[in-house]
Coordinates of C-alpha atoms and ligand atoms in Angstrom, one line a residue:
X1 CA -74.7 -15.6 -38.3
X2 CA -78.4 -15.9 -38.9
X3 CA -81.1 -13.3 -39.8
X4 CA -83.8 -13.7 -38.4
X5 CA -87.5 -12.4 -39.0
X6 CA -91.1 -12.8 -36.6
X7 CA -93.9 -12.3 -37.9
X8 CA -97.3 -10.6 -36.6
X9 CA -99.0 -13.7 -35.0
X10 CA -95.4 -14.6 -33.3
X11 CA -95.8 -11.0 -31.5
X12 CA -99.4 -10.6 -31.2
X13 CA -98.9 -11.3 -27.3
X14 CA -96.6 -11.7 -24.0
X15 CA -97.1 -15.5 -24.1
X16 CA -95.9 -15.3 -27.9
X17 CA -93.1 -13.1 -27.5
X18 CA -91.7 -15.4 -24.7
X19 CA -91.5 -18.0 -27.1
X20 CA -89.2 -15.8 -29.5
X21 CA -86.8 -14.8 -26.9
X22 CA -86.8 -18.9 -26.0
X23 CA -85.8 -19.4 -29.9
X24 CA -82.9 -16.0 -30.1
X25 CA -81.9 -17.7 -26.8
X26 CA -81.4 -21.0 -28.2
X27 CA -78.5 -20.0 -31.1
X28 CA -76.2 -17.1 -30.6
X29 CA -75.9 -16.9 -34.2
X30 CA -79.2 -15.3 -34.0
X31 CA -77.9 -11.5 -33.8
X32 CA -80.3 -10.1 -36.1
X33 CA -83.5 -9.7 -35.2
X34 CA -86.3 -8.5 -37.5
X35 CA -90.3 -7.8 -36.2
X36 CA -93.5 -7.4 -37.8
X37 CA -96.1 -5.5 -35.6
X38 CA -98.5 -7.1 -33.4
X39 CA -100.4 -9.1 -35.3
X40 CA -104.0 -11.0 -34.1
X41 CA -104.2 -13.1 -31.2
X42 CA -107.3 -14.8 -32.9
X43 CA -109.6 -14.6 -35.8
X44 CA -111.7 -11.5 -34.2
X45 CA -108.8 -9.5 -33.5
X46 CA -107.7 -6.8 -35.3
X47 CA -104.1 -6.0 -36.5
X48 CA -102.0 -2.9 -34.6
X49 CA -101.3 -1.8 -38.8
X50 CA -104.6 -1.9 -39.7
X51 CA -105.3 -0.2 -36.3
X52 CA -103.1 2.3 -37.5
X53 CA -104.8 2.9 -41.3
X54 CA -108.4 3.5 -38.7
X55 CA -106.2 6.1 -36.9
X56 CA -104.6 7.7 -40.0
X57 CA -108.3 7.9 -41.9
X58 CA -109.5 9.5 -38.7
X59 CA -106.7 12.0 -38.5
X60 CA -106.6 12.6 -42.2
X61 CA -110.4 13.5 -42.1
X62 CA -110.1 15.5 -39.3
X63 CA -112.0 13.5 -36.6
X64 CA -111.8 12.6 -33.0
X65 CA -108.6 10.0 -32.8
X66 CA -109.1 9.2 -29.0
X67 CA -110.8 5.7 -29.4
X68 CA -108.3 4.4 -32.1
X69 CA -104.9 5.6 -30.2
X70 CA -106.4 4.2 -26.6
X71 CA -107.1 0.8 -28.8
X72 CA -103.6 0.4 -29.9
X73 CA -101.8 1.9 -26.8
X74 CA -103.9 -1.4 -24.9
X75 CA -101.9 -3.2 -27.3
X76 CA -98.9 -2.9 -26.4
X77 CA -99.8 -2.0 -22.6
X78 CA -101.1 -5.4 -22.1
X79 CA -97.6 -6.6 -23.7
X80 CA -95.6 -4.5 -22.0
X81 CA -97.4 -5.4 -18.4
X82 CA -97.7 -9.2 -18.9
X83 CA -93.9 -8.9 -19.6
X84 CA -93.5 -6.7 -16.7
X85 CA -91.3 -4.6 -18.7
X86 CA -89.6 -1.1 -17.6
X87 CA -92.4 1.2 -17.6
X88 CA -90.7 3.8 -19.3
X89 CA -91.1 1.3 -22.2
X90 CA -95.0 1.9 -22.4
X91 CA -94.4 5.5 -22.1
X92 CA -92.1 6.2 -24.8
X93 CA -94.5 4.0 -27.2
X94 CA -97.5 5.8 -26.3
X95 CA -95.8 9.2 -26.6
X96 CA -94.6 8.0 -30.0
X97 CA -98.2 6.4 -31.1
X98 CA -100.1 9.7 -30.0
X99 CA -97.7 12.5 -31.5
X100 CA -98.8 10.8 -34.5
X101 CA -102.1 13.1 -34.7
X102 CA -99.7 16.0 -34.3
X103 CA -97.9 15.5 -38.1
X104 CA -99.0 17.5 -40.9
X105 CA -102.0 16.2 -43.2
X106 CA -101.4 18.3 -46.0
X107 CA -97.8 18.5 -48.5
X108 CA -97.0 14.9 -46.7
X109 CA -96.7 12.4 -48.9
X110 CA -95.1 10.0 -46.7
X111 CA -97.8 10.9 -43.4
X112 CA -99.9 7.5 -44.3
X113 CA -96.5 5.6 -44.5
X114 CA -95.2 6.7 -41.2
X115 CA -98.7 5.9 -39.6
X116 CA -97.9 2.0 -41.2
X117 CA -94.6 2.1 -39.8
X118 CA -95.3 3.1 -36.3
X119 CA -96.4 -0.3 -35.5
X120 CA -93.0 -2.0 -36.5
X121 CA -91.2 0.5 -34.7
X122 CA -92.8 0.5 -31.4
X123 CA -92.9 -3.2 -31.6
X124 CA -89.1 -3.2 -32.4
X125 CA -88.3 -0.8 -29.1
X126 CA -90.5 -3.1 -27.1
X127 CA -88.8 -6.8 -28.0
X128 CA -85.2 -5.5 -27.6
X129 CA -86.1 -4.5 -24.2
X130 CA -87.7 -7.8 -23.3
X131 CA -84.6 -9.0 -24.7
X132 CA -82.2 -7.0 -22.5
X133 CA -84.6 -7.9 -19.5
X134 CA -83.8 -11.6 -20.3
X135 CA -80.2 -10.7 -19.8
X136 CA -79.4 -10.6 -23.6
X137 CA -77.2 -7.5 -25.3
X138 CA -79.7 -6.7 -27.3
X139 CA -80.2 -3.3 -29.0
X140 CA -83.1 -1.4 -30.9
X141 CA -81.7 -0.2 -34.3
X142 CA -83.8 2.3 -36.5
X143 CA -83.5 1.3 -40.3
X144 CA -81.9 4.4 -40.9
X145 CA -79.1 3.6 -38.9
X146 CA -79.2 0.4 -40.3
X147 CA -78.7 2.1 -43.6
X148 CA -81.7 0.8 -45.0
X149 CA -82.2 3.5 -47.5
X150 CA -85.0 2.9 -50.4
X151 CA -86.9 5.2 -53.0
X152 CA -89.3 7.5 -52.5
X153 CA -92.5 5.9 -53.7
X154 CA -95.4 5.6 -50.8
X155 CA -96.4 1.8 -49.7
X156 CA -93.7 0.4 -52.9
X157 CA -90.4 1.2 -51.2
X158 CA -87.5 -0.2 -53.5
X159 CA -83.9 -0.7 -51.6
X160 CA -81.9 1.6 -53.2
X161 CA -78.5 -0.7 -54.4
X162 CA -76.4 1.7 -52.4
X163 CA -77.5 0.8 -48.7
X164 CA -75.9 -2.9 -48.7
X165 CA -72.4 -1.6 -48.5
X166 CA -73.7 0.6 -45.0
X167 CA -75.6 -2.5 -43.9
X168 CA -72.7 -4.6 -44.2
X169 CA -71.1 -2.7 -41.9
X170 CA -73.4 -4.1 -39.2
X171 CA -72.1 -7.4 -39.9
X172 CA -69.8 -7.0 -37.0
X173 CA -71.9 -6.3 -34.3
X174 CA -71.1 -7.8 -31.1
X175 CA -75.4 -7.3 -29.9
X176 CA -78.0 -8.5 -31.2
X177 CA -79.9 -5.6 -33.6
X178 CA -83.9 -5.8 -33.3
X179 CA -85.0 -4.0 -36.3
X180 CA -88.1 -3.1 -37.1
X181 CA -89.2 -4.6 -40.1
X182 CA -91.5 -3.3 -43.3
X183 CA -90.0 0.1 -43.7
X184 CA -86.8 2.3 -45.0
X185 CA -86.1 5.6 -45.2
X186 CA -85.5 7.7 -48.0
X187 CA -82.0 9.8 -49.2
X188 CA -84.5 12.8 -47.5
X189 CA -85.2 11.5 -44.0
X190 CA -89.0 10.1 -44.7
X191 CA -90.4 7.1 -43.8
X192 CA -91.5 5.2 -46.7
X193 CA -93.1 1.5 -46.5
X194 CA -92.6 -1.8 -48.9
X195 CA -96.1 -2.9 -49.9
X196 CA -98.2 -4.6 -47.1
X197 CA -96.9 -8.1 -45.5
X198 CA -93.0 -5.9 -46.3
X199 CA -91.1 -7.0 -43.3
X200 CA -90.2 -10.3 -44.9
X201 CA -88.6 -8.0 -47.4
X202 CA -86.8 -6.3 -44.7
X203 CA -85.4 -9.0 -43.4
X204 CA -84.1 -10.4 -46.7
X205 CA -82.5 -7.4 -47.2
X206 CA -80.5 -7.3 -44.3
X207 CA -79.5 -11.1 -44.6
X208 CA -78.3 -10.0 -48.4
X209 CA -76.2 -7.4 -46.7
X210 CA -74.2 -8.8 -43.6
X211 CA -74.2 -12.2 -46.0
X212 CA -76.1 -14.2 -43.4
X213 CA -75.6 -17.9 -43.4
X214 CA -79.1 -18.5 -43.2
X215 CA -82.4 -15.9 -42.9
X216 CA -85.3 -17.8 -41.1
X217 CA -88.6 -16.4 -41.2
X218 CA -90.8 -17.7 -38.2
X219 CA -94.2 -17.7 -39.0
X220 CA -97.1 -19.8 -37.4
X221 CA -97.7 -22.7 -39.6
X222 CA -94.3 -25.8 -39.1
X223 CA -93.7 -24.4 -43.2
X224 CA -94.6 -24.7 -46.6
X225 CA -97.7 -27.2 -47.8
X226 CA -97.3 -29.6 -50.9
X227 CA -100.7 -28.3 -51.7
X228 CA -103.4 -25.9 -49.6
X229 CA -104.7 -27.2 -46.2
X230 CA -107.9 -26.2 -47.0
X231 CA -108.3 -28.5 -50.0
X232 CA -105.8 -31.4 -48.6
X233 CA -106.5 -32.5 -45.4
X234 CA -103.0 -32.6 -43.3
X235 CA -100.8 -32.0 -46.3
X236 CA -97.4 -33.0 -45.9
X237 CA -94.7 -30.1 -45.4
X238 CA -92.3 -29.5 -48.0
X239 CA -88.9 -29.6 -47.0
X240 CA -86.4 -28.4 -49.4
X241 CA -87.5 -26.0 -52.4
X242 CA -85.7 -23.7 -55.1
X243 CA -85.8 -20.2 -54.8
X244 CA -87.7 -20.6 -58.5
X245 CA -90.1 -23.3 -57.1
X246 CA -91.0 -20.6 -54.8
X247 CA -91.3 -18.0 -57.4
X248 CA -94.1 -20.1 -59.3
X249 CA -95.8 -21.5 -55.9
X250 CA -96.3 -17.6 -55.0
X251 CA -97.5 -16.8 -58.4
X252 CA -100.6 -19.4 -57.6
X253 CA -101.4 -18.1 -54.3
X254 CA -98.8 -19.9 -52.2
X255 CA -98.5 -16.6 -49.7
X256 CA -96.2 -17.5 -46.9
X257 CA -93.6 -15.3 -47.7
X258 CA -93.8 -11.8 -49.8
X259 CA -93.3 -12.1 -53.3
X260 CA -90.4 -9.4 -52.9
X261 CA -89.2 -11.2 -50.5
X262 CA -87.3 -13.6 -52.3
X263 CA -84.7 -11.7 -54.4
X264 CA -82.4 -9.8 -52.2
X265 CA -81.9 -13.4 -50.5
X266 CA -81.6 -14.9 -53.6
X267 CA -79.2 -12.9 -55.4
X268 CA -77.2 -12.8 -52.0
X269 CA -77.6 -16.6 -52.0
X270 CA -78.9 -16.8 -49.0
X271 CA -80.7 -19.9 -48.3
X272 CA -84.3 -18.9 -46.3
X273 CA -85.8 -21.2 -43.9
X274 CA -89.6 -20.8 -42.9
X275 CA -90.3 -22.0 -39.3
X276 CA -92.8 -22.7 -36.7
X277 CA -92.8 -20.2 -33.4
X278 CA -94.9 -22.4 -31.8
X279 CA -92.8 -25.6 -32.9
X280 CA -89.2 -24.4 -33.5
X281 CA -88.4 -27.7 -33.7
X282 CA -89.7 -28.7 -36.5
X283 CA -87.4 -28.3 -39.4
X284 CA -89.7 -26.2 -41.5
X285 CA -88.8 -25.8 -45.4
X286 CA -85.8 -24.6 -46.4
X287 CA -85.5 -22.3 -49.3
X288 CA -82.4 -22.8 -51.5
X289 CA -80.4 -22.0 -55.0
X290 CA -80.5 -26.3 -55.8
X291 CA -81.9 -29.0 -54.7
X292 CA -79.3 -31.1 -52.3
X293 CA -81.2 -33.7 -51.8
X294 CA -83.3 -35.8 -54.2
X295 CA -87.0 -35.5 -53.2
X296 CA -90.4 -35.9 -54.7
X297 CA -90.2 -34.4 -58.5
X298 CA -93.3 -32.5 -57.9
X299 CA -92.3 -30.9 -55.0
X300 CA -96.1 -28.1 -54.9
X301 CA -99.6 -28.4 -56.3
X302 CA -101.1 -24.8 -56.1
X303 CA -104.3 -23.7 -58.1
X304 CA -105.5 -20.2 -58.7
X305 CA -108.9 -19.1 -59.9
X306 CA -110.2 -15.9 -61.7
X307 CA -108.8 -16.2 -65.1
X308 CA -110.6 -16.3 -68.4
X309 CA -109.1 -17.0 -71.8
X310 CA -109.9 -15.5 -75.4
X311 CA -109.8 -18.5 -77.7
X312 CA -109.0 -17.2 -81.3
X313 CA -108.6 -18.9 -84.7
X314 CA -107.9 -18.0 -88.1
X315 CA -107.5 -20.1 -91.1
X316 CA -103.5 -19.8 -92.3
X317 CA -102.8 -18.5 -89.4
X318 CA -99.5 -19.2 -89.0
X319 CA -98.4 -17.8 -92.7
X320 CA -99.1 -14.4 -91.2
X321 CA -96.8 -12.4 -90.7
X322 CA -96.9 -10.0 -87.2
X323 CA -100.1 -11.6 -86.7
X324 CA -99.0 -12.5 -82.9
X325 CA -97.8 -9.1 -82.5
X326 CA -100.6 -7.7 -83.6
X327 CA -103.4 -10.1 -81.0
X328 CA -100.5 -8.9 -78.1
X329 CA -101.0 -4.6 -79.7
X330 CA -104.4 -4.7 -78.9
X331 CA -103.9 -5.6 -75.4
X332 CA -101.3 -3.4 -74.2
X333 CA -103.1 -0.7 -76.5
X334 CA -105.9 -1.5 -73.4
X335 CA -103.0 -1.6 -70.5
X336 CA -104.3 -5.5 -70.6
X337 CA -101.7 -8.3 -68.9
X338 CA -101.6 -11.6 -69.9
X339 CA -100.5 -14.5 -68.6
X340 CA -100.5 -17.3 -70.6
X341 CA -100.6 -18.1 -74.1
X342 CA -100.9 -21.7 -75.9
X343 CA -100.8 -21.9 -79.7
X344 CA -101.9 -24.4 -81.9
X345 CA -101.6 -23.6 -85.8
X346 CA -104.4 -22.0 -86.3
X347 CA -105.1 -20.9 -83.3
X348 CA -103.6 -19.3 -80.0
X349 CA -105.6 -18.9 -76.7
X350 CA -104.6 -16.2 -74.1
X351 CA -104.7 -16.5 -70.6
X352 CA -105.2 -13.6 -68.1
X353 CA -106.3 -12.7 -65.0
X354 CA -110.6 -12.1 -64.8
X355 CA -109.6 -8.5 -63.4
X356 CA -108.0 -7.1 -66.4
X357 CA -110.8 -7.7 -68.3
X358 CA -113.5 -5.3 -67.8
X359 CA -117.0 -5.5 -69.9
X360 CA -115.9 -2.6 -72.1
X361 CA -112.5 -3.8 -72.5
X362 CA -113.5 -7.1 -73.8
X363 CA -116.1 -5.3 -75.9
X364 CA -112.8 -3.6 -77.8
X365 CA -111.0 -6.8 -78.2
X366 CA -114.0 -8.6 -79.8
X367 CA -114.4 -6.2 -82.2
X368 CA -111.1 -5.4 -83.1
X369 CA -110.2 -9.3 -83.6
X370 CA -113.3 -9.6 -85.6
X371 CA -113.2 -6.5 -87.6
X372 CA -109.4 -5.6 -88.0
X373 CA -107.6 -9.3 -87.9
X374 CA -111.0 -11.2 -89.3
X375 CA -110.3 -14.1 -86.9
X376 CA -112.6 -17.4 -88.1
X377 CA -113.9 -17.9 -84.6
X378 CA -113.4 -15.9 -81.3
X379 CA -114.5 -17.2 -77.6
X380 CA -114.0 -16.0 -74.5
X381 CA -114.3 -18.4 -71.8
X382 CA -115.2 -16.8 -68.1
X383 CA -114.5 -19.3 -65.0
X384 CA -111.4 -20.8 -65.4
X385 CA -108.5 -21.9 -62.8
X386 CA -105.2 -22.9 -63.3
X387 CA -103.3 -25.6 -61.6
X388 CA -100.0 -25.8 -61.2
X389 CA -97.3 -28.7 -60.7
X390 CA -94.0 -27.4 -59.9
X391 CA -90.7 -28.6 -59.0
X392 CA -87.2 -28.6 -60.9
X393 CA -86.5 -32.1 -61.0
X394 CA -89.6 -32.9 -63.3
X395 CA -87.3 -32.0 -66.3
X396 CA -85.2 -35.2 -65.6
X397 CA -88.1 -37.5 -65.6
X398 CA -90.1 -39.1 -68.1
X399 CA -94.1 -39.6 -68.0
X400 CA -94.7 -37.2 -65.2
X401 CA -97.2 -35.3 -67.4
X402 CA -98.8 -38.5 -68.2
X403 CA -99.8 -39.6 -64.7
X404 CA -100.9 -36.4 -64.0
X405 CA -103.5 -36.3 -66.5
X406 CA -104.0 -39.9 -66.7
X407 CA -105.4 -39.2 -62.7
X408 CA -107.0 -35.6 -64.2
X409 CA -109.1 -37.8 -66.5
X410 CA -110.0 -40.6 -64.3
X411 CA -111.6 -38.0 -62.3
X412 CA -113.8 -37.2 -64.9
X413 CA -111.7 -33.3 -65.0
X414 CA -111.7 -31.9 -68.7
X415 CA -108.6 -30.3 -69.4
X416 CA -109.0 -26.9 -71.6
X417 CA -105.2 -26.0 -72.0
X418 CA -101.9 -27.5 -71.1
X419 CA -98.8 -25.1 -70.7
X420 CA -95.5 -26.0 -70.1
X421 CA -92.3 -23.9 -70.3
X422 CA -89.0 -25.6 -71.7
X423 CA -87.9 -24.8 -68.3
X424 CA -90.1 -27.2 -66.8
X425 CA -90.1 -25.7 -63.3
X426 CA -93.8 -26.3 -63.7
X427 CA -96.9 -27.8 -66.0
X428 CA -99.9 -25.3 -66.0
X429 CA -103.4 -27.0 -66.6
X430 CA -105.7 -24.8 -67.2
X431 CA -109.6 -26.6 -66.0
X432 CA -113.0 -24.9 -65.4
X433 CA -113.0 -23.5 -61.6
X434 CA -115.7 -25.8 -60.5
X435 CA -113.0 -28.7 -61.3
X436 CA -110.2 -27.0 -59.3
X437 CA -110.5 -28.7 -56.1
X438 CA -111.1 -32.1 -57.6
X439 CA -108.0 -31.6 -59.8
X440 CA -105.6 -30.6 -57.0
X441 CA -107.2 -33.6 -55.0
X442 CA -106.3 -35.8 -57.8
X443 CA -102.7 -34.7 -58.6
X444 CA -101.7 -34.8 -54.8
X445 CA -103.3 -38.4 -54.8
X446 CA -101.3 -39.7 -57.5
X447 CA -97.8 -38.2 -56.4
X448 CA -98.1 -38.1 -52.5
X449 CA -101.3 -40.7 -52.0
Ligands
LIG1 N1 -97.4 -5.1 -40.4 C1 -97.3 -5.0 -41.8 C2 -98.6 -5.6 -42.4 O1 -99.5 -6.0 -41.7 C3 -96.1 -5.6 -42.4 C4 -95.8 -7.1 -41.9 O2 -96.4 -7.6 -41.0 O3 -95.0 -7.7 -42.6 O4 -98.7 -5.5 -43.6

């Protein structure tokens, strides 16, 4: 049995949701059915969530809600008409989107969360009737029936451990479950929301727990890129990758799937397949535990900008005792994270992220490297991007590194840092942010030119 998960853009509209119930209709493995809300049908449009934060601010503040609950009833009345759905449908979601305004704004933590989640739910309600219209057993299930119980923290649900043994139980449904995606609810009854983009998450969760064979995650792009569209022109797709490939793709911007996504699947050993809605043919990239196929070593070339290093160096260096701890104090004395850290002998450089490092904050570090650990020489370098080459099988091969920055330097790109982990899943070059594009350009040239 499969999981599987459509996202906003595959929802945003009757002509999209036709396609979906084409796809459920194709494999009657497909018994689990997770939704996002509906997303935009085109660059100007808005999405029903964040048509739902306008309506929560409103409420919240105590203002006229009319305009923003007539906006996102349209929503889903144009759905539900252009499907020619029941209209009892409509009515149930507009009663549910409009007794929103009636909740409490005061001693409710979880009023901003259940806001979020109305647009899942309605969405969910809605699709499982089309379904059952099309002449499939389809049936709406609320995550709380689902068992899909999680922590109490607002907008950073966590599964709690204990649901998978009530959502295994669904594993035996003869219908196919539409579930909304993106929320849970906690041991008290409240809806509470995973961070933004969370229904991936959801549907991970349930394909941990009814062991899926496979959870695919329809999107609106035929799957992953070797490298960004925007820089590449036609990139090719990648077609298999490790659930740690992944990992380090996301980490440099690579955003098809939620970060969060990834680890129920993966500790349920799950393989995860991103697809096209608007080409389900095409085989999209498969996410997996190993590789089963041999394919290009470098398998993603991401790059990230917005990081800055502190370059220090002190004479002896590396006779000194705690000095490292000491550099690595300071920052978490700040609440500073870092990211990377090369070394040489005298020196060590360390890598974060430009938004950790606020004037005054780099202000304290100056002067305590200066004053307390007497560092030689101290700069801090503003500008910088990383670029990543990732893919397991580089470990096996030899001179990978050397054509890369062979190509880096016969494009005139100056390398600043080179960071590799003896895991090898991927080589970090560290360049100034004005060489980022002509770096990613080069590296995709040399190893899928
Ligand atoms: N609708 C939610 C959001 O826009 C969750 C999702 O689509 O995954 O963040």
């Amino acid at each position: 049995m499969k999981v599987t998960k459509f996202g906003g853009s595959s929802l945003a509209s009757a002509k999209q949701i036709k396609k979906v119930a084409a796809i459920i209709k194709q494999d009657s493995d497909r018994r689990f059915v997770v939704v996002s809300a509906p997303g935009k049908r085109d660059s100007e449009d808005t999405k029903v969530t964040d048509a739902l934060i306008s309506y929560y601010q409103k409420h919240r503040a105590g203002q006229d809600v009319s305009k923003e609950q007539d906006w996102i009833c349209d929503r889903y009345q144009s759905i539900c008409q252009d499907l020619e759905l029941d209209p009892h449908v409509l009515a149930d979601i507009k009663k549910d989107i409009k007794q929103l305004a009636t909740l409490p704004t005061t001693d409710n933590p979880f009023l901003y969360d259940t806001f979020l989640a109305a647009g899942e739910n309605n969405n969910a309600k809605l699709i499982a009737a089309y379904l059952r219209q099309e002449g499939l057993l389809a049936h709406y299930l609320h995550p709380k029936e689902a068992g899909l119980f999680v922590s109490g923290e607002p907008q950073n649900a966590r599964l709690l451990p204990s649901s998978y043994d009530k959502i295994e139980e669904l594993r035996n449904t003869k219908e196919i479950l539409v579930i909304p995606g993106f929320f849970g609810v906690t041991k008290d009854g409240d809806v509470c929301t995973f961070s933004r983009g969370g229904s991936d998450i959801t549907g991970s969760i349930i394909a941990a727990g009814v062991g899926a064979e496979l959870y695919e995650n329809f999107t609106d792009v035929d799957g992953i890129f070797v490298a960004h569209p925007g820089i590449i022109e036609q990139p090719q797709i990648i077609k298999e990758l490790t659930y740690k490939e992944m990992r380090e793709l996301a980490y440099a911007g690579f955003s098809v799937l939620h970060d969060e996504a990834l680890i129920p699947a993966y500790r349920g050993k799950v393989p995860i397949v991103i697809k096209n809605t608007n080409n389900p043919d095409a085989p999209g990239t498969k996410i997996v535990l190993e590789h089963t196929k041999p394919e290009n070593a470098v398998v993603g070339i991401a790059g990230d900008d917005q990081f800055v290093s502190i370059y220090l160096s002190k004479y002896l260096m590396n006779r000194e005792v705690g000095f490292g701890r000491k550099v690595l104090q300071i920052l978490e004395d700040l609440n500073i994270r870092w990211e990377h850290m090369p070394t040489g002998i005298d020196d060590l450089s360390l890598v974060l992220r430009e938004k950790e490092l606020t004037p005054i904050k780099e202000q304290e570090i100056i002067s305590y490297l200066t004053q307390q650990l007497q560092v030689d020489e101290l700069e801090i370098e503003h500008n910088l991007s990383i670029i990543m080459m990732v893919g397991e099988n580089m470990r096996n091969l030899i001179g990978l590194t050397a054509r890369a920055t062979k190509a880096l330097s016969e494009h005139d790109i100056n390398l600043k840092m080179i960071s590799q982990g003896t895991s090898e899943v991927s080589v970090i070059f560290i360049v100034k942010t004005e060489q980022e594009k002509d770096a990613i350009k080069a590296l995709y040239e040399t190893f899928y030119g």
